[in-house]
Short mmCIF file of C-alpha atoms in Angstrom, two decimals:
data_model
loop_
_atom_site.label_atom_id
_atom_site.label_comp_id
_atom_site.label_asym_id
_atom_site.label_seq_id
_atom_site.Cartn_x
_atom_site.Cartn_y
_atom_site.Cartn_z
CA MET I 1213 54.13 -31.38 -41.04
CA LEU I 1214 57.09 -30.82 -40.02
CA ASN I 1215 59.92 -30.22 -42.42
CA THR I 1216 64.08 -31.03 -41.50
CA THR I 1217 64.95 -27.37 -43.47
CA ASP I 1218 61.94 -24.97 -41.38
CA ILE I 1219 62.68 -27.21 -38.25
CA LEU I 1220 66.95 -26.25 -38.50
CA GLU I 1221 65.85 -22.96 -40.07
CA THR I 1222 64.09 -22.40 -36.11
CA ILE I 1223 67.24 -22.98 -34.24
CA HIS I 1224 69.48 -20.57 -36.63
CA MET I 1225 67.53 -17.98 -35.92
CA ILE I 1226 66.93 -19.26 -31.72
CA ARG I 1227 70.86 -19.42 -31.26
CA GLU I 1228 72.19 -16.84 -33.96
CA GLU I 1229 69.36 -14.15 -34.72
CA ASN I 1230 67.80 -13.66 -31.62
CA LEU I 1231 64.41 -14.80 -32.09
CA ASP I 1232 62.60 -15.19 -28.57
CA ILE I 1233 58.69 -15.40 -26.87
CA ARG I 1234 59.46 -12.06 -25.10
CA THR I 1235 56.40 -12.55 -23.06
CA VAL I 1236 53.91 -15.40 -22.20
CA THR I 1237 51.21 -13.07 -19.31
CA MET I 1238 48.12 -14.42 -17.82
CA GLY I 1239 45.19 -12.02 -17.86
CA ILE I 1240 43.32 -12.55 -14.77
CA SER I 1241 39.93 -11.01 -14.24
CA LEU I 1242 39.50 -9.01 -10.58
CA LEU I 1243 36.03 -7.69 -11.11
CA ASP I 1244 34.72 -10.15 -8.47
CA CYS I 1245 37.06 -8.74 -5.69
CA VAL I 1246 35.37 -6.63 -4.44
CA SER I 1247 34.84 -5.38 -1.20
CA GLU I 1248 33.98 -1.54 0.22
CA ASP I 1249 36.57 -3.69 3.29
CA ILE I 1250 40.26 -3.29 2.34
CA GLY I 1251 41.83 -6.04 4.79
CA ARG I 1252 39.57 -7.84 2.51
CA LEU I 1253 39.70 -6.84 -1.02
CA GLU I 1254 43.47 -7.44 -0.48
CA THR I 1255 43.02 -11.28 -0.19
CA LYS I 1256 40.82 -11.46 -2.13
CA ILE I 1257 42.86 -10.38 -4.88
CA TYR I 1258 45.64 -12.03 -3.21
CA ASP I 1259 44.19 -15.30 -3.50
CA LYS I 1260 42.70 -14.29 -7.30
CA ILE I 1261 46.62 -14.15 -8.44
CA MET I 1262 47.66 -16.78 -6.70
CA LYS I 1263 45.58 -19.35 -6.88
CA SER I 1264 45.41 -18.75 -11.25
CA ALA I 1265 47.98 -17.86 -11.64
CA LYS I 1266 49.80 -20.62 -9.74
CA ASP I 1267 52.34 -22.60 -12.24
CA LEU I 1268 52.74 -19.71 -15.01
CA VAL I 1269 56.72 -19.70 -14.52
CA SER I 1270 57.27 -23.85 -14.30
CA VAL I 1271 54.94 -24.22 -17.88
CA CYS I 1272 56.46 -21.64 -18.97
CA ARG I 1273 60.67 -23.68 -17.84
CA ASP I 1274 58.86 -26.59 -19.31
CA LEU I 1275 57.64 -25.55 -22.48
CA GLU I 1276 61.80 -23.46 -22.91
CA ALA I 1277 63.09 -27.19 -21.90
CA GLY I 1278 60.98 -29.60 -24.62
CA TYR I 1279 60.63 -26.55 -27.39
CA GLY I 1280 64.16 -25.18 -27.03
CA ILE I 1281 62.80 -21.36 -26.93
CA PRO I 1282 63.82 -19.05 -24.66
CA ILE I 1283 61.12 -17.31 -23.08
CA VAL I 1284 62.25 -13.96 -21.68
CA ASN I 1285 59.27 -12.63 -19.29
CA LYS I 1286 56.31 -14.63 -17.54
CA ARG I 1287 53.81 -11.86 -16.57
CA VAL I 1288 50.96 -10.88 -15.33
CA SER I 1289 48.44 -8.27 -16.02
CA VAL I 1290 44.54 -6.93 -14.02
CA THR I 1291 41.45 -5.58 -14.81
CA PRO I 1292 42.36 -1.86 -15.00
CA VAL I 1293 43.11 -1.88 -10.29
CA SER I 1294 40.88 1.43 -9.67
CA LEU I 1295 37.79 0.01 -11.66
CA VAL I 1296 38.54 -2.80 -8.06
CA GLY I 1297 39.96 -0.63 -5.80
CA GLY I 1298 36.23 1.88 -5.86
CA ALA I 1299 36.46 4.89 -4.31
CA ILE I 1300 39.15 3.50 -1.68
CA GLY I 1301 41.75 6.31 -0.72
CA SER I 1302 44.57 6.91 -2.48
CA ASP I 1303 47.05 5.13 0.95
CA GLY I 1304 44.58 1.95 0.05
CA TYR I 1305 45.47 1.81 -4.02
CA VAL I 1306 49.53 1.97 -2.76
CA ARG I 1307 48.11 -0.52 -0.23
CA LEU I 1308 46.22 -3.03 -3.32
CA ALA I 1309 49.96 -1.99 -4.87
CA LYS I 1310 52.51 -3.57 -2.00
CA THR I 1311 50.47 -6.42 -2.73
CA LEU I 1312 50.28 -7.33 -6.27
CA GLN I 1313 53.95 -6.79 -5.54
CA ARG I 1314 53.60 -9.63 -3.14
CA ALA I 1315 52.00 -11.72 -5.73
CA ALA I 1316 54.48 -11.61 -7.92
CA ASN I 1317 57.64 -12.77 -5.68
CA GLU I 1318 55.26 -14.92 -4.49
CA LEU I 1319 55.44 -16.30 -8.02
CA GLY I 1320 58.75 -15.67 -9.55
CA ILE I 1321 57.41 -12.88 -12.52
CA ASN I 1322 58.28 -10.52 -13.85
CA PHE I 1323 56.45 -8.12 -14.21
CA ILE I 1324 52.34 -6.56 -12.44
CA GLY I 1325 50.44 -4.67 -14.86
CA GLY I 1326 46.74 -3.41 -14.22
CA PHE I 1327 47.18 -0.45 -11.78
CA GLY I 1328 45.33 2.34 -13.60
CA ALA I 1329 42.18 3.97 -15.21
CA LEU I 1330 40.28 4.67 -17.24
CA VAL I 1331 40.34 8.52 -17.39
CA GLN I 1332 39.15 9.70 -21.57
CA LYS I 1333 36.64 11.14 -20.67
CA GLY I 1334 36.09 11.66 -17.67
CA MET I 1335 37.79 10.46 -13.44
CA THR I 1336 35.59 8.27 -11.46
CA VAL I 1337 37.08 8.86 -6.82
CA GLY I 1338 38.09 5.61 -7.54
CA ALA I 1339 40.04 6.40 -10.68
CA HIS I 1340 41.10 9.99 -9.70
CA ASN I 1341 43.10 8.66 -5.93
CA LEU I 1342 44.64 5.52 -8.02
CA ILE I 1343 46.25 7.88 -10.61
CA GLU I 1344 47.47 10.03 -7.16
CA ALA I 1345 48.72 6.92 -5.64
CA ILE I 1346 50.48 5.87 -8.65
CA PRO I 1347 53.33 7.85 -7.43
CA GLU I 1348 54.23 6.25 -3.95
CA ALA I 1349 52.72 2.90 -5.54
CA LEU I 1350 55.52 3.06 -8.41
CA SER I 1351 58.98 3.51 -5.80
CA THR I 1352 57.89 0.96 -3.04
CA THR I 1353 56.45 -1.46 -5.41
CA SER I 1354 59.39 -3.35 -8.30
CA CYS I 1355 58.09 -5.21 -10.57
CA VAL I 1356 53.91 -3.22 -10.42
CA CYS I 1357 53.72 -1.47 -13.50
CA SER I 1358 51.11 1.40 -13.86
CA SER I 1359 48.75 2.45 -18.00
CA VAL I 1360 46.51 5.40 -17.63
CA ASN I 1361 44.19 5.72 -20.36
CA VAL I 1362 43.71 9.41 -21.07
CA ALA I 1363 41.80 9.46 -25.01
CA THR I 1364 40.18 7.44 -27.76
CA THR I 1365 39.06 8.74 -30.52
CA LYS I 1366 35.28 7.90 -30.19
CA ALA I 1367 36.06 10.87 -26.91
CA GLY I 1368 38.23 12.20 -27.58
CA ILE I 1369 41.73 13.58 -25.47
CA ASN I 1370 40.59 13.83 -21.49
CA MET I 1371 43.05 17.19 -21.82
CA ASP I 1372 42.73 17.46 -17.29
CA ALA I 1373 43.94 14.26 -17.20
CA VAL I 1374 47.37 14.83 -20.28
CA LYS I 1375 48.46 17.62 -17.48
CA ARG I 1376 47.59 15.21 -14.13
CA MET I 1377 49.76 12.82 -15.45
CA GLY I 1378 52.64 15.23 -16.50
CA GLU I 1379 52.77 16.10 -11.85
CA ILE I 1380 52.17 12.34 -12.25
CA ILE I 1381 55.51 11.51 -14.38
CA LYS I 1382 57.06 14.02 -12.57
CA ASP I 1383 56.78 13.31 -8.80
CA THR I 1384 57.31 9.57 -9.74
CA ALA I 1385 60.77 10.37 -11.00
CA TYR I 1386 61.86 12.23 -7.43
CA LEU I 1387 60.72 9.56 -5.96
CA THR I 1388 62.97 7.15 -7.52
CA ARG I 1389 65.37 9.44 -8.20
CA ASP I 1390 68.13 6.81 -6.35
CA ASN I 1391 67.75 4.48 -8.92
CA GLU I 1392 67.79 6.85 -12.41
CA SER I 1393 64.34 7.61 -12.10
CA ILE I 1394 63.31 4.24 -13.35
CA GLY I 1395 59.45 4.10 -11.48
CA CYS I 1396 58.99 5.71 -14.99
CA ALA I 1397 60.21 2.93 -16.85
CA LYS I 1398 56.81 0.72 -15.51
CA LEU I 1399 54.16 3.51 -16.38
CA VAL I 1400 53.21 4.41 -19.45
CA VAL I 1401 49.73 6.97 -21.12
CA PHE I 1402 47.87 6.01 -22.87
CA ALA I 1403 44.71 6.65 -26.46
CA ASN I 1404 43.03 4.06 -27.58
CA ILE I 1405 44.59 1.10 -25.04
CA PRO I 1406 44.59 -2.37 -26.31
CA GLU I 1407 42.10 -4.73 -24.07
CA ASP I 1408 44.79 -7.89 -25.13
CA ASN I 1409 48.57 -6.23 -25.07
CA PRO I 1410 50.97 -8.64 -23.53
CA PHE I 1411 53.19 -6.07 -23.04
CA MET I 1412 54.62 -4.04 -19.84
CA ALA I 1413 54.62 -1.67 -19.01
CA GLY I 1414 50.25 -1.07 -20.66
CA ALA I 1415 49.29 -4.26 -19.76
CA MET I 1416 45.98 -4.66 -18.49
CA HIS I 1417 42.76 -7.58 -17.98
CA GLY I 1418 40.38 -5.97 -20.24
CA MET I 1419 36.50 -5.58 -19.34
CA GLY I 1420 35.93 -8.43 -22.28
CA GLU I 1421 38.00 -10.46 -21.03
CA PRO I 1422 37.31 -13.63 -19.81
CA ASP I 1423 38.78 -14.80 -15.84
CA THR I 1424 41.58 -15.44 -17.96
CA VAL I 1425 43.39 -15.73 -21.02
CA ILE I 1426 47.14 -16.14 -21.89
CA ASN I 1427 48.84 -13.59 -24.31
CA VAL I 1428 51.65 -14.16 -25.74
CA GLY I 1429 54.83 -11.61 -27.10
CA VAL I 1430 56.17 -12.36 -29.74
CA SER I 1431 59.83 -11.14 -30.68
CA GLY I 1432 62.96 -10.97 -33.87
CA PRO I 1433 64.02 -7.96 -34.52
CA GLY I 1434 67.25 -10.11 -34.93
CA VAL I 1435 65.30 -12.56 -37.33
CA VAL I 1436 64.53 -9.56 -39.40
CA ALA I 1437 67.07 -7.21 -40.27
CA ALA I 1438 68.97 -11.27 -40.96
CA ALA I 1439 66.58 -11.56 -43.84
CA ILE I 1440 66.53 -8.65 -45.29
CA GLN I 1441 70.37 -8.16 -45.48
CA LYS I 1442 70.77 -11.86 -46.64
CA LYS I 1443 67.75 -10.57 -49.43
CA GLY I 1444 70.11 -7.90 -50.94
CA MET I 1445 68.91 -4.82 -53.41
CA CYS I 1446 65.25 -5.67 -54.18
CA ASP I 1447 63.18 -3.30 -54.70
CA PHE I 1448 60.47 -2.57 -52.01
CA GLY I 1449 58.10 -5.13 -53.26
CA GLU I 1450 60.47 -7.87 -52.94
CA LEU I 1451 61.61 -6.36 -49.80
CA ALA I 1452 57.76 -6.61 -48.24
CA ASP I 1453 57.86 -10.02 -49.42
CA THR I 1454 60.56 -10.64 -47.47
CA ILE I 1455 59.37 -10.01 -44.29
CA LYS I 1456 55.98 -10.91 -44.83
CA LYS I 1457 57.30 -14.67 -44.91
CA ILE I 1458 59.90 -13.82 -41.58
CA ALA I 1459 56.86 -12.51 -39.41
CA PHE I 1460 55.03 -15.42 -40.68
CA LYS I 1461 57.39 -17.64 -39.72
CA ILE I 1462 58.31 -16.14 -36.06
CA THR I 1463 54.18 -15.74 -35.51
CA ARG I 1464 53.70 -19.48 -36.07
CA VAL I 1465 56.40 -20.33 -33.41
CA GLY I 1466 54.27 -17.81 -30.48
CA GLN I 1467 52.11 -19.39 -31.54
CA LEU I 1468 52.34 -22.59 -31.30
CA ILE I 1469 53.99 -21.34 -27.57
CA ALA I 1470 50.31 -19.96 -26.89
CA TYR I 1471 48.57 -23.16 -27.99
CA GLU I 1472 50.51 -24.94 -25.05
CA ALA I 1473 50.88 -22.99 -22.67
CA SER I 1474 46.96 -22.62 -23.04
CA HIS I 1475 46.69 -25.49 -23.18
CA ARG I 1476 48.67 -26.90 -20.09
CA LEU I 1477 47.35 -24.30 -17.68
CA GLY I 1478 43.60 -25.18 -18.61
CA THR I 1479 43.47 -21.57 -19.80
CA PRO I 1480 41.82 -19.45 -23.36
CA TYR I 1481 44.30 -18.69 -25.29
CA GLY I 1482 43.83 -15.37 -26.60
CA ILE I 1483 46.19 -13.88 -28.40
CA VAL I 1484 49.67 -13.75 -29.95
CA ASP I 1485 51.48 -9.85 -31.20
CA LEU I 1486 53.69 -10.17 -33.17
CA SER I 1487 55.37 -6.70 -32.51
CA LEU I 1488 58.81 -6.63 -33.03
CA ALA I 1489 60.14 -6.54 -29.30
CA PRO I 1490 64.38 -4.74 -28.95
CA THR I 1491 66.23 -5.64 -26.68
CA PRO I 1492 69.40 -3.86 -26.14
CA ALA I 1493 71.69 -6.20 -27.41
CA GLN I 1494 74.00 -5.92 -30.73
CA GLY I 1495 71.94 -7.67 -33.40
CA ASP I 1496 68.42 -6.87 -32.06
CA SER I 1497 67.24 -3.80 -32.98
CA VAL I 1498 64.53 -2.86 -35.29
CA ALA I 1499 66.97 0.33 -35.64
CA HIS I 1500 69.13 -1.92 -37.58
CA ILE I 1501 66.23 -3.54 -39.46
CA LEU I 1502 65.07 -0.09 -40.61
CA GLU I 1503 69.47 0.35 -42.26
CA ASN I 1504 69.57 -2.87 -43.73
CA MET I 1505 66.49 -1.75 -45.65
CA GLY I 1506 69.34 0.78 -47.19
CA LEU I 1507 68.59 4.14 -44.95
CA GLU I 1508 73.08 5.22 -43.28
CA ARG I 1509 71.77 5.78 -39.70
CA CYS I 1510 68.30 5.87 -38.27
CA GLY I 1511 66.60 9.53 -38.06
CA THR I 1512 67.60 9.85 -41.62
CA HIS I 1513 65.76 11.43 -44.33
CA GLY I 1514 63.53 8.46 -45.61
CA THR I 1515 63.36 6.20 -42.12
CA THR I 1516 59.53 7.69 -41.61
CA ALA I 1517 58.79 5.48 -45.09
CA ALA I 1518 60.98 2.58 -43.85
CA LEU I 1519 59.37 2.42 -40.65
CA ALA I 1520 55.85 2.24 -41.89
CA LEU I 1521 56.62 -0.93 -44.72
CA LEU I 1522 57.99 -2.71 -42.07
CA ASN I 1523 55.69 -2.07 -39.41
CA ASP I 1524 53.39 -2.89 -42.60
CA ALA I 1525 54.44 -6.25 -43.22
CA VAL I 1526 55.34 -7.08 -40.30
CA LYS I 1527 50.92 -6.87 -38.79
CA LYS I 1528 50.64 -9.12 -43.06
CA GLY I 1529 52.57 -11.76 -42.18
CA GLY I 1530 51.76 -12.02 -39.10
CA VAL I 1531 48.13 -11.80 -40.07
CA MET I 1532 48.18 -15.09 -42.55
CA ALA I 1533 49.79 -17.49 -39.81
CA SER I 1534 46.89 -17.16 -36.71
CA SER I 1535 43.68 -15.59 -36.74
CA HIS I 1536 43.91 -14.61 -32.97
CA VAL I 1537 46.60 -12.54 -34.06
CA GLY I 1538 45.62 -8.44 -31.10
CA GLY I 1539 47.52 -6.38 -29.09
CA LEU I 1540 49.67 -3.27 -30.74
CA SER I 1541 51.90 -5.93 -32.99
CA GLY I 1542 54.03 -3.45 -35.48
CA ALA I 1543 57.40 -2.73 -34.67
CA PHE I 1544 57.67 -1.09 -31.19
CA ILE I 1545 60.66 1.75 -31.30
CA PRO I 1546 61.55 2.03 -26.99
CA VAL I 1547 65.02 4.44 -27.50
CA SER I 1548 67.05 2.91 -24.56
CA GLU I 1549 65.64 -1.16 -25.52
CA ASP I 1550 67.12 -0.66 -28.21
CA ALA I 1551 70.62 -0.94 -29.59
CA GLY I 1552 70.33 1.48 -32.79
CA MET I 1553 67.89 4.03 -31.34
CA ILE I 1554 71.00 5.01 -28.91
CA GLU I 1555 73.78 4.56 -31.89
CA ALA I 1556 70.99 6.59 -33.28
CA VAL I 1557 70.41 9.94 -30.17
CA GLN I 1558 74.49 10.21 -29.27
CA CYS I 1559 74.83 10.24 -33.27
CA GLY I 1560 72.43 13.00 -33.38
CA SER I 1561 70.65 11.28 -35.96
CA LEU I 1562 67.87 10.70 -34.21
CA SER I 1563 65.49 13.79 -32.22
CA ILE I 1564 62.20 12.95 -30.44
CA GLU I 1565 60.84 15.23 -33.36
CA LYS I 1566 61.87 12.62 -35.30
CA LEU I 1567 60.20 9.92 -32.96
CA GLU I 1568 57.07 11.00 -33.18
CA ALA I 1569 57.00 11.54 -36.61
CA MET I 1570 58.15 7.98 -36.76
CA THR I 1571 55.88 7.10 -33.84
CA ALA I 1572 52.15 7.46 -37.09
CA VAL I 1573 53.26 4.78 -38.85
CA CYS I 1574 54.40 2.19 -36.05
CA SER I 1575 52.27 0.01 -32.92
CA VAL I 1576 52.90 1.66 -30.05
CA GLY I 1577 54.74 5.92 -29.72
CA LEU I 1578 57.21 7.03 -27.72
CA ASP I 1579 58.84 4.83 -25.89
CA MET I 1580 61.40 4.99 -22.79
CA ILE I 1581 62.60 8.23 -23.89
CA ALA I 1582 64.66 9.90 -21.53
CA VAL I 1583 64.92 13.67 -20.56
CA PRO I 1584 66.50 15.83 -18.65
CA GLY I 1585 65.51 16.08 -14.94
CA ASP I 1586 64.26 20.18 -14.97
CA THR I 1587 62.03 20.01 -17.06
CA PRO I 1588 58.75 20.77 -16.70
CA ALA I 1589 55.56 18.91 -15.61
CA SER I 1590 53.31 21.40 -18.14
CA THR I 1591 56.08 20.83 -21.36
CA ILE I 1592 55.96 17.00 -20.16
CA SER I 1593 52.19 16.91 -21.06
CA GLY I 1594 52.86 18.91 -23.89
CA ILE I 1595 54.29 16.37 -25.37
CA ILE I 1596 51.98 13.26 -24.32
CA ALA I 1597 48.62 15.96 -25.97
CA ASP I 1598 51.24 15.47 -29.05
CA GLU I 1599 50.95 11.84 -28.72
CA ILE I 1600 48.08 11.15 -28.04
CA ALA I 1601 47.11 13.39 -30.66
CA ILE I 1602 48.01 10.87 -33.40
CA GLY I 1603 46.43 7.92 -32.19
CA VAL I 1604 43.40 9.73 -31.62
CA ILE I 1605 42.88 11.39 -35.52
CA ASN I 1606 44.59 7.57 -36.43
CA ASN I 1607 42.19 5.84 -35.01
CA LYS I 1608 45.26 4.08 -33.34
CA THR I 1609 47.52 3.10 -30.79
CA THR I 1610 49.97 5.23 -29.10
CA ALA I 1611 51.63 5.49 -25.70
CA VAL I 1612 54.11 8.02 -23.51
CA ARG I 1613 57.11 6.61 -21.67
CA LEU I 1614 59.08 9.32 -20.87
CA ILE I 1615 61.79 9.88 -18.15
CA PRO I 1616 62.94 12.67 -16.36
CA ALA I 1617 65.88 11.40 -15.48
CA TYR I 1618 66.62 13.65 -11.60
CA GLY I 1619 69.49 15.99 -11.90
CA LYS I 1620 70.43 14.59 -14.91
CA THR I 1621 70.72 16.60 -18.48
CA VAL I 1622 71.54 16.58 -22.87
CA GLY I 1623 74.56 14.75 -22.95
CA GLU I 1624 74.54 12.45 -20.08
CA SER I 1625 72.70 8.86 -19.74
CA VAL I 1626 70.63 6.11 -17.24
CA GLU I 1627 71.67 2.69 -16.75
CA PHE I 1628 68.69 0.59 -15.44
CA GLY I 1629 70.36 -2.50 -17.06
CA GLY I 1630 68.71 -5.69 -18.99
CA LEU I 1631 65.68 -5.39 -21.01
CA LEU I 1632 65.11 -1.72 -19.68
CA GLY I 1633 68.63 -0.67 -21.32
CA THR I 1634 70.06 2.63 -20.71
CA ALA I 1635 68.57 5.64 -21.85
CA PRO I 1636 70.92 8.73 -23.72
CA ILE I 1637 69.01 12.40 -22.34
CA MET I 1638 67.77 13.59 -25.80
CA ALA I 1639 67.11 17.77 -25.56
CA LEU I 1640 63.67 19.14 -25.87
CA ASN I 1641 62.17 22.01 -27.09
CA LYS I 1642 63.17 24.86 -24.56
CA ASN I 1643 59.70 27.12 -24.97
CA SER I 1644 56.89 27.00 -23.06
CA SER I 1645 52.99 24.39 -23.18
CA GLU I 1646 52.08 25.59 -19.80
CA ARG I 1647 49.78 27.95 -21.04
CA PHE I 1648 47.43 26.40 -23.21
CA ILE I 1649 47.79 22.58 -20.59
CA ALA I 1650 46.52 25.16 -18.47
CA ARG I 1651 42.76 25.49 -20.64
CA GLY I 1652 42.50 22.48 -19.37
CA GLY I 1653 38.70 20.26 -20.20
CA ARG I 1654 38.26 18.31 -23.02
CA ILE I 1655 39.63 18.58 -26.98
CA PRO I 1656 36.59 16.91 -28.69
CA ALA I 1657 36.45 14.07 -29.95
CA PRO I 1658 37.78 13.66 -34.00
CA ILE I 1659 34.54 14.21 -36.25
CA HIS I 1660 35.63 10.37 -38.40
CA SER I 1661 34.65 8.77 -35.15
CA LEU I 1662 30.79 9.17 -36.01
CA ARG I 1663 30.76 5.48 -37.52
CA ASN I 1664 27.52 4.51 -35.95
#
């Protein structure tokens, strides 16, 4: 039974502490759209997306009005497009990206994800051609997001794909150079990619998913930060309990919206992703949560331990609130999208090396990090390899979303606006990774992958 105290607390979290539903994402299978004729394929993809998601935006608006809970983004994810396009050429994949953009425009959604490929053990012709199309596809569309899975714990790391993705990121940065290299903000390289992630740029509709599904991503860093601040000085056990309790309440809000959206759209409910997704707004920062725990500045010694506690407590609170938790679920640390992270970088407290250490204990990886535009492709590939190795060895999802900002260097920044925020250009190690990356082949799966 609802009680007045819970209702008032939720209203306060929405009004004062930036609680929101970050995204309602409809996953759509395109496997029944396959056709050898590119024109027919485009038509079938467009028609399937339009038929499935025609009411997505209007239902979300009704839910916002009815419950008073902001739904920031309405999104669609689709089957990895390389599995649908098959052996069509790269030009054909660019056409498919534009088809996805046309559908997004008509639906009025914020992003559409799934322009991607799964290449952890090697590349099919379709996967190769799609990857080659990524720079042009992302430079000629605005809502299309791309993800490439280059490794799993079971398969190891496809270093040929890692090498090529460093080059693809550089090409994408160049083609979108007149807009702060923003194409790279829509491109993410994964290890152990989840099939039900509602967050961009890595959302895709997995092979084990139903024909359509509703997945919801919640937010709430500001709510957690406020709860920790209100609790005051306490031991770590009490601190973890405080976070668990607030994560439970946040996840309940997400589950309510997921159930309602699912019912009204006649689409199965998939999961709630309970990730703490920050924004550039003051008071909505994961870094500020860590600082409220007692760190003078995010990035100082103790930061990784604080983040580990936060991530674990969020997961424990969330799984008590919902039987269907999935996606990434934990705490995101995207630099450009988090006001506290930006401040920590600007004052010199937070480096890319410290961020890499933090990714070993949080939800995803090196996210929305701007680096000098003249960074060699091999260095970008080396950064990808390091982060992907953390995911493979620890049997967790990790990812890299780097922006080599064309024409920019350390001390400058790029301005994306909106949820993507502002990214200060971060310094990198100047020593070369080129000979290491040039080896190619596949880094074998770790011994603990043999669990069958």
